[in-house]
XYZ file of C-alpha atoms in Angstrom:
524
model
C -0.081 -0.086 -0.219
C 1.598 3.293 -1.058
C 2.700 5.567 2.161
C 2.641 9.426 1.813
C 4.176 9.218 5.061
C 7.388 7.374 4.189
C 8.178 8.936 0.931
C 7.834 12.571 3.115
C 10.367 11.309 5.590
C 12.850 10.179 2.541
C 12.559 13.309 1.456
C 13.333 14.987 4.846
C 16.419 12.325 5.048
C 17.725 13.621 0.940
C 17.330 17.298 1.846
C 19.110 16.819 5.574
C 16.470 17.370 7.853
C 16.166 13.776 9.028
C 12.865 12.391 11.345
C 13.847 11.300 14.647
C 10.731 8.999 16.052
C 9.662 7.196 14.843
C 12.183 6.011 11.799
C 10.455 5.845 8.275
C 10.113 2.229 6.858
C 12.015 0.907 3.639
C 9.533 2.229 0.718
C 7.575 -0.398 -1.689
C 9.097 -0.283 -5.269
C 5.951 2.266 -5.951
C 7.064 4.540 -3.182
C 10.606 4.598 -4.608
C 9.931 5.496 -7.752
C 7.309 8.590 -6.378
C 10.248 9.394 -4.208
C 12.820 10.069 -7.231
C 10.781 12.067 -9.507
C 10.031 14.069 -6.456
C 13.557 14.216 -5.865
C 14.526 15.361 -9.077
C 11.770 18.111 -8.776
C 12.529 20.003 -5.771
C 16.422 19.640 -6.555
C 15.809 21.761 -9.950
C 13.494 24.095 -8.690
C 15.967 24.771 -5.812
C 18.556 25.638 -8.623
C 16.370 28.051 -10.197
C 16.006 25.853 -13.445
C 12.211 26.028 -13.106
C 10.353 29.016 -13.574
C 7.436 29.001 -10.862
C 5.590 31.820 -13.299
C 5.364 28.831 -15.911
C 1.460 27.975 -16.999
C 1.172 23.851 -16.975
C -2.182 22.717 -18.578
C -2.561 19.461 -16.734
C -3.219 17.296 -18.813
C -7.268 15.359 -18.756
C -7.636 11.669 -18.308
C -10.537 10.295 -19.830
C -12.089 7.544 -17.790
C -12.439 4.956 -19.921
C -14.622 0.920 -19.535
C -11.301 -0.467 -20.502
C -8.086 -0.673 -19.046
C -4.906 -2.506 -18.729
C -5.347 -3.911 -15.588
C -1.850 -5.897 -16.230
C -0.109 -3.051 -16.342
C 2.734 -2.143 -14.080
C 5.403 0.805 -13.862
C 8.148 -1.600 -13.792
C 7.138 -2.848 -17.285
C 9.005 0.661 -18.539
C 11.950 0.140 -16.678
C 15.069 -1.667 -17.544
C 15.692 -5.281 -16.261
C 18.341 -4.305 -13.737
C 16.254 -1.501 -12.189
C 13.177 -4.054 -11.243
C 13.163 -5.752 -8.306
C 11.738 -8.834 -8.895
C 13.833 -11.566 -9.994
C 13.034 -13.221 -14.024
C 10.427 -15.859 -14.438
C 10.994 -18.674 -15.828
C 8.471 -22.120 -16.696
C 9.904 -24.087 -14.747
C 9.166 -21.726 -11.948
C 6.387 -20.102 -12.512
C 4.412 -24.173 -12.676
C 6.098 -24.742 -9.406
C 4.673 -21.704 -7.850
C 1.243 -22.306 -9.738
C 1.152 -26.143 -8.132
C 1.943 -25.096 -4.781
C -0.445 -21.748 -4.973
C -3.442 -24.496 -6.307
C -2.160 -27.568 -3.316
C -4.509 -26.342 -0.682
C -6.856 -29.430 0.561
C -10.701 -28.054 0.594
C -12.833 -29.073 3.978
C -14.139 -32.094 1.676
C -10.813 -33.244 0.504
C -10.613 -32.115 -2.749
C -7.470 -30.304 -4.379
C -7.886 -26.704 -5.716
C -7.933 -24.309 -3.254
C -6.045 -21.403 -3.160
C -2.943 -20.432 -0.769
C -2.873 -16.935 0.440
C -0.519 -14.490 -0.176
C 1.365 -14.627 2.970
C 2.313 -18.098 2.674
C 3.040 -17.493 -1.223
C 5.586 -14.948 -0.257
C 6.641 -16.663 2.153
C 8.150 -19.879 -0.049
C 8.789 -17.709 -2.932
C 10.077 -14.440 -1.373
C 12.886 -13.532 -4.036
C 9.861 -13.684 -6.591
C 6.606 -12.810 -4.449
C 6.880 -8.960 -4.142
C 3.749 -7.395 -3.987
C -0.156 -8.894 -4.551
C 0.253 -7.899 -7.950
C 2.974 -11.124 -8.881
C -0.157 -13.279 -7.672
C -2.078 -11.927 -10.060
C 0.486 -12.736 -12.973
C 0.412 -15.972 -11.435
C -2.903 -16.597 -11.953
C -2.576 -14.903 -15.701
C -0.070 -16.830 -15.973
C -2.485 -20.345 -15.428
C -4.969 -18.572 -18.111
C -2.601 -17.819 -20.765
C 0.294 -19.672 -20.442
C 2.144 -16.400 -21.046
C 5.638 -16.513 -18.959
C 5.296 -12.567 -16.691
C 9.106 -11.887 -17.661
C 8.382 -12.477 -21.206
C 5.625 -9.822 -21.344
C 8.238 -7.472 -18.766
C 10.279 -7.514 -21.621
C 7.598 -6.770 -24.613
C 6.703 -4.245 -22.848
C 9.525 -2.736 -21.605
C 10.259 -2.575 -25.288
C 7.200 -1.502 -26.162
C 7.363 1.770 -23.929
C 10.443 2.600 -25.266
C 9.083 2.821 -29.109
C 6.286 4.668 -28.600
C 8.750 7.007 -26.748
C 11.094 7.215 -29.196
C 8.324 7.545 -31.771
C 6.873 10.522 -29.932
C 10.461 11.912 -29.074
C 10.508 12.188 -33.413
C 7.352 14.242 -33.734
C 8.027 16.285 -30.773
C 11.540 17.856 -32.163
C 9.392 18.073 -35.031
C 6.769 20.446 -33.536
C 3.667 18.239 -34.361
C 1.321 18.565 -31.964
C 0.465 15.108 -29.935
C -2.184 14.242 -27.518
C -3.454 11.680 -25.059
C -4.821 9.744 -28.571
C -2.089 9.801 -30.582
C -0.386 8.394 -28.271
C -2.981 5.356 -27.656
C -3.016 4.854 -31.385
C 0.697 5.089 -31.729
C 0.903 2.271 -28.988
C -1.440 -0.040 -29.959
C 0.362 0.393 -33.795
C 3.530 -0.377 -32.750
C 2.174 -3.763 -30.404
C 0.065 -4.723 -33.116
C 3.741 -4.524 -35.656
C 5.904 -6.245 -33.154
C 3.059 -8.235 -31.573
C 4.040 -7.301 -27.734
C 0.809 -8.365 -26.554
C -2.249 -9.804 -28.016
C -4.859 -8.228 -25.120
C -3.020 -4.641 -24.942
C -5.514 -2.061 -25.327
C -3.356 0.694 -24.798
C -6.472 2.546 -22.358
C -6.389 5.566 -20.629
C -4.835 3.990 -17.003
C -1.901 3.109 -19.558
C -1.795 6.243 -21.338
C -1.741 8.265 -18.080
C 0.829 5.851 -16.371
C 3.164 5.978 -19.673
C 3.464 9.836 -19.302
C 4.162 9.675 -15.638
C 6.955 7.610 -16.350
C 8.131 8.796 -18.680
C 7.592 12.920 -18.030
C 5.704 13.680 -20.713
C 2.557 16.728 -19.601
C -0.034 18.898 -21.818
C 2.068 22.524 -22.199
C 0.389 25.659 -23.565
C 2.035 26.178 -27.545
C 4.157 29.249 -27.134
C 5.088 29.624 -30.359
C 4.218 28.198 -34.350
C 6.754 28.047 -36.429
C 7.097 26.849 -40.548
C 8.033 23.849 -42.031
C 10.887 25.428 -43.428
C 11.836 26.550 -40.032
C 11.845 23.361 -38.858
C 14.224 22.141 -41.432
C 16.273 25.290 -41.029
C 16.214 24.542 -37.045
C 17.502 20.819 -38.091
C 20.151 22.296 -40.367
C 21.271 24.592 -36.812
C 21.290 21.815 -35.263
C 23.812 19.709 -37.152
C 26.282 22.721 -37.548
C 26.046 23.173 -33.436
C 26.976 19.537 -33.554
C 30.323 20.357 -36.106
C 31.024 23.341 -34.186
C 30.925 21.245 -30.783
C 33.198 18.592 -32.240
C 35.961 21.675 -33.556
C 35.775 22.878 -29.820
C 36.537 19.658 -28.655
C 39.707 19.592 -31.208
C 40.859 22.816 -30.479
C 41.026 22.538 -26.418
C 43.102 18.990 -26.920
C 45.074 19.988 -29.373
C 46.430 23.483 -27.330
C 46.850 22.284 -23.949
C 45.535 25.121 -21.142
C 44.401 27.462 -23.707
C 41.798 30.229 -22.256
C 38.254 29.660 -23.048
C 35.620 32.613 -22.492
C 32.566 33.532 -23.798
C 30.969 36.745 -24.520
C 27.261 37.785 -26.092
C 25.337 40.893 -25.849
C 22.129 40.967 -24.238
C 19.441 44.533 -24.402
C 17.379 45.141 -21.258
C 15.125 47.772 -21.452
C 16.125 51.079 -18.621
C 13.020 49.995 -16.625
C 12.432 46.157 -16.311
C 9.573 45.225 -14.375
C 7.786 41.661 -14.366
C 5.090 40.530 -16.524
C 3.300 38.927 -13.671
C 1.765 40.233 -10.307
C -0.638 39.287 -7.900
C -4.024 40.536 -7.681
C -7.915 39.980 -6.679
C -9.253 37.371 -8.199
C -11.563 38.094 -10.639
C -9.470 40.980 -11.968
C -10.557 42.093 -15.575
C -7.114 45.144 -16.188
C -4.263 44.695 -14.117
C -2.739 47.907 -13.735
C 1.448 48.349 -12.755
C 2.821 52.177 -11.739
C 5.998 52.688 -13.618
C 8.545 55.605 -13.563
C 8.568 56.393 -16.975
C 6.837 54.361 -20.001
C 9.568 55.857 -22.613
C 12.310 53.981 -20.530
C 10.342 50.569 -20.737
C 11.048 50.850 -24.269
C 14.152 52.152 -24.492
C 17.201 50.081 -23.986
C 21.034 49.734 -23.471
C 23.320 46.827 -23.974
C 25.059 45.114 -21.499
C 28.015 42.951 -22.549
C 29.439 40.500 -19.956
C 31.743 37.667 -20.513
C 32.884 34.481 -18.818
C 35.409 31.875 -18.829
C 34.596 28.140 -18.743
C 36.536 27.056 -15.675
C 33.653 29.209 -14.051
C 34.976 32.497 -13.732
C 33.546 36.365 -14.939
C 35.562 38.798 -16.418
C 36.464 41.610 -14.099
C 35.100 44.462 -16.792
C 31.677 44.769 -18.359
C 31.490 47.230 -21.409
C 27.746 48.666 -21.661
C 26.582 50.661 -24.525
C 23.877 53.185 -24.196
C 22.538 55.339 -26.831
C 22.767 58.912 -26.409
C 20.819 62.228 -28.207
C 24.069 63.665 -28.989
C 25.807 59.978 -30.085
C 27.987 60.175 -27.405
C 28.432 60.633 -23.304
C 28.087 64.565 -21.790
C 31.677 65.953 -22.320
C 30.986 68.792 -20.001
C 28.788 66.403 -17.237
C 30.174 63.643 -14.991
C 29.147 60.681 -16.039
C 28.770 56.883 -13.080
C 32.163 55.396 -13.170
C 33.494 52.242 -11.915
C 36.573 49.908 -12.302
C 34.691 46.933 -13.572
C 32.632 49.428 -15.867
C 33.074 49.969 -19.466
C 31.087 52.706 -21.083
C 30.404 53.561 -24.793
C 28.308 55.424 -26.170
C 26.344 56.118 -29.943
C 22.909 57.228 -30.932
C 21.845 54.023 -30.727
C 22.201 51.019 -27.794
C 22.957 48.622 -30.714
C 26.717 47.950 -30.471
C 28.887 49.450 -33.642
C 32.152 49.012 -34.971
C 33.637 51.467 -32.917
C 31.880 49.828 -29.690
C 32.946 46.337 -30.621
C 37.039 47.939 -30.777
C 36.422 49.557 -27.519
C 34.896 46.389 -26.148
C 38.563 43.568 -27.392
C 40.948 47.554 -27.101
C 39.505 48.114 -23.520
C 37.671 45.038 -21.751
C 38.841 42.107 -23.060
C 42.656 42.389 -24.532
C 43.997 43.811 -20.986
C 47.003 43.120 -19.073
C 47.266 40.640 -17.409
C 46.563 38.705 -20.577
C 46.392 35.004 -21.634
C 48.959 34.196 -23.900
C 46.341 31.642 -25.670
C 42.947 32.207 -25.500
C 39.701 30.498 -27.521
C 36.944 32.765 -27.958
C 33.306 31.682 -28.696
C 30.954 34.419 -29.843
C 28.004 34.485 -32.349
C 27.214 35.697 -35.486
C 26.978 38.994 -35.323
C 28.902 40.400 -38.597
C 31.615 42.142 -36.086
C 32.327 38.740 -34.460
C 32.205 37.295 -38.098
C 35.156 39.162 -39.104
C 37.935 37.748 -37.679
C 40.449 39.572 -39.616
C 39.043 42.625 -37.441
C 39.005 40.824 -33.977
C 42.874 39.716 -34.978
C 44.168 43.271 -35.792
C 43.327 43.846 -32.625
C 44.869 41.608 -30.576
C 48.111 42.174 -28.547
C 51.612 41.275 -30.330
C 52.668 37.781 -28.242
C 49.634 36.928 -27.990
C 47.118 34.610 -29.810
C 43.626 34.566 -29.971
C 41.479 31.377 -31.748
C 37.898 32.287 -32.817
C 34.579 29.940 -33.437
C 31.583 31.650 -33.709
C 27.963 29.658 -33.377
C 25.991 29.318 -36.235
C 23.424 32.138 -36.704
C 19.748 30.608 -34.857
C 21.849 28.552 -32.464
C 22.176 31.025 -29.840
C 19.330 29.586 -27.874
C 20.656 26.424 -28.446
C 24.841 26.772 -27.513
C 24.876 30.353 -26.183
C 26.767 29.765 -22.572
C 26.012 32.890 -21.399
C 22.048 33.046 -23.236
C 21.290 29.768 -21.605
C 22.103 30.555 -18.108
C 23.411 33.894 -17.754
C 21.662 36.514 -19.335
C 17.798 35.451 -17.776
C 18.927 35.389 -14.559
C 20.814 39.459 -15.429
C 17.587 40.406 -16.294
C 15.952 38.597 -13.354
C 17.443 40.294 -10.638
C 17.202 43.824 -12.767
C 13.500 43.228 -12.573
C 13.358 42.911 -8.942
C 15.238 46.271 -8.303
C 13.109 47.857 -10.479
C 9.903 45.896 -8.644
C 11.206 46.914 -5.051
C 11.731 50.660 -5.593
C 8.261 51.126 -5.910
C 7.059 48.176 -3.608
C 9.170 50.042 -0.618
C 8.946 53.606 -2.215
C 12.643 54.422 -2.388
C 13.285 57.706 -3.682
C 15.635 56.207 -6.257
C 15.066 56.489 -10.023
C 16.620 53.812 -11.824
C 16.099 54.691 -15.685
C 18.507 57.688 -15.461
C 21.910 57.395 -17.005
C 23.911 57.498 -13.565
C 21.246 55.298 -11.663
C 21.328 52.701 -14.244
C 24.937 52.311 -14.692
C 25.436 52.357 -10.673
C 23.143 49.042 -10.863
C 24.799 47.527 -13.979
C 27.682 48.021 -12.023
C 26.702 46.675 -8.552
C 24.915 43.748 -10.027
C 27.551 42.853 -12.491
C 30.197 43.127 -9.368
C 27.760 40.537 -8.033
C 27.106 38.267 -10.340
C 31.082 38.072 -10.377
C 31.027 36.333 -5.934
C 33.004 32.706 -6.139
C 29.745 31.344 -4.493
C 28.308 31.431 -8.332
C 31.386 29.490 -9.974
C 28.835 26.937 -10.499
C 26.505 28.023 -11.691
C 28.497 30.302 -14.099
C 30.022 26.914 -15.811
C 26.251 25.473 -16.087
C 25.803 27.501 -19.101
C 28.708 25.701 -20.538
C 27.165 22.000 -19.851
C 24.079 23.311 -20.868
C 25.477 24.421 -24.340
C 27.363 21.476 -24.296
C 31.368 22.456 -24.309
C 30.923 20.900 -20.816
C 30.820 17.413 -20.081
C 30.367 16.796 -16.303
C 27.452 18.645 -14.886
C 28.471 20.903 -12.284
C 27.858 20.959 -8.695
C 24.817 21.967 -6.964
C 24.348 25.482 -7.428
C 21.739 28.560 -6.057
C 21.481 31.208 -8.748
C 22.095 35.036 -7.513
C 18.005 36.051 -7.858
C 17.355 33.149 -5.504
C 20.217 33.782 -3.412
C 20.194 37.616 -3.170
C 16.348 37.930 -2.960
C 15.117 34.684 -1.485
C 15.835 33.962 2.624
C 17.753 35.446 4.400
C 17.687 38.902 2.513
C 14.974 40.439 5.018
C 16.856 40.395 7.860
C 18.213 44.003 8.953
C 21.268 45.661 7.211
C 24.345 46.680 9.379
C 22.779 49.973 9.291
C 19.789 48.999 11.211
C 17.835 49.078 8.358
C 15.583 46.424 7.176
C 17.190 44.399 4.612
C 16.176 43.850 0.916
C 19.177 42.022 -1.047
C 21.578 39.512 0.173
C 25.436 39.555 -0.474
C 26.627 36.904 -2.373
C 30.393 38.309 -0.737
C 29.666 38.617 3.092
C 26.614 36.524 2.650
C 24.892 39.661 4.925
C 21.391 41.199 4.608
C 21.589 45.027 3.116
C 18.816 47.801 2.460
C 18.842 49.189 -0.941
C 20.461 52.452 -0.366
C 23.695 50.798 1.475
C 24.094 47.713 -1.279
C 23.098 50.140 -4.560
C 23.036 53.619 -3.482
C 26.234 53.520 -1.444
C 27.769 50.595 -3.891
C 28.106 48.122 -1.128
C 31.943 46.335 -1.849
C 33.151 44.067 1.214
C 35.276 41.914 -1.466
């Protein structure tokens, strides 16, 4: 019998909060599977890999009169993961003979032994009541359960592979399609004569393979799908080239740089509101600031380090920073400007000369860049490399940024999340600070970039490389910057005695907005 108490006790032990008394009982097969799924879900949530604002649509399983009563979740598992030992014909006959060996009151044979007696006699094979059901089925059909296990495991695997192909192509799939595919494959392979692919089977199959109903967020043409396949092939080729360069050049320093645009005033697109509200209005400082952008160009290393300087490009009406008025500056900022926030040739040259190619500079570095026109111009970049140094450049193919760009896969989205939280905090807590002004915006960018460079975020920074396929080893467990800086502990009192708002990833103390942002708290 499934016990939620046992599963919750196992989860508590796993996450370091073991229950002292009473001692948890050993988990059954079903409880172990549920524990494994919940552990994965909670771990991914803890690491910030699951967005809580996503809207999932629960898949509705329609009730049906027919069902596959002999479905067992273990049928979908690998043989070494199953708790039962394989059944043979000789074993089935032996168990069946004992099962029917009980004498009736009038002396005739044919009554059934209890499950407890069967379990005591065949402990290695009789694990649950379901095993007894399988034995009775063998008596009727002559089909050895282990043969059905193998056939049904293969069928479930084939259905997953078939659906995987369809999902990669962007084909809409529903429960009825899973049922049709399962029935067709069963008929083709003759896996089971009485298999019905009922609603119960489909529901359990989806749970086991982590398939859920999701809202469609984007429609693409067939041409775009074909282009995506081409991009995936190009990315695979890029990874091969990357590995070849690394193996040929031991000690090479590997760097990724990526432009990310952000509006001057960023706010969350979701908020709490009263149930039934038709219009949800959010107050902002400046409407134009929510459409005008700046470009931030961060740089990270394969080993998890963050480059100490970030390039910021502003859009100014005159095309340059004011000469008569001082502009906020910090040693971790290089600021450029033109009439648009979009970087030009001059801005790219400033980035390489004043940010990346500054001493101390590695003797040989590998740059992983996207397919921006100036990043594709290798002769332009090579012309800026100081003498005595070597730079190898690899470009992520056009359309592959969301698939292989390390900064885009992890860093940039968390960066924007922190900037949104700062904007929202200013309004929620009535802080006298206008973020979209030039100096205040630069102050925030400088402070956030400093915070993102904390040693505690090293594994987080490496995760983008892993997702992009340039690291084969999964980074150690980590916490994301937004979760740490605005999570538990950030509400403690600031050293100045004001209520805290942001937790510093260096000193691990909570600080108010004034101390952390306005006064540029730098404890390291």
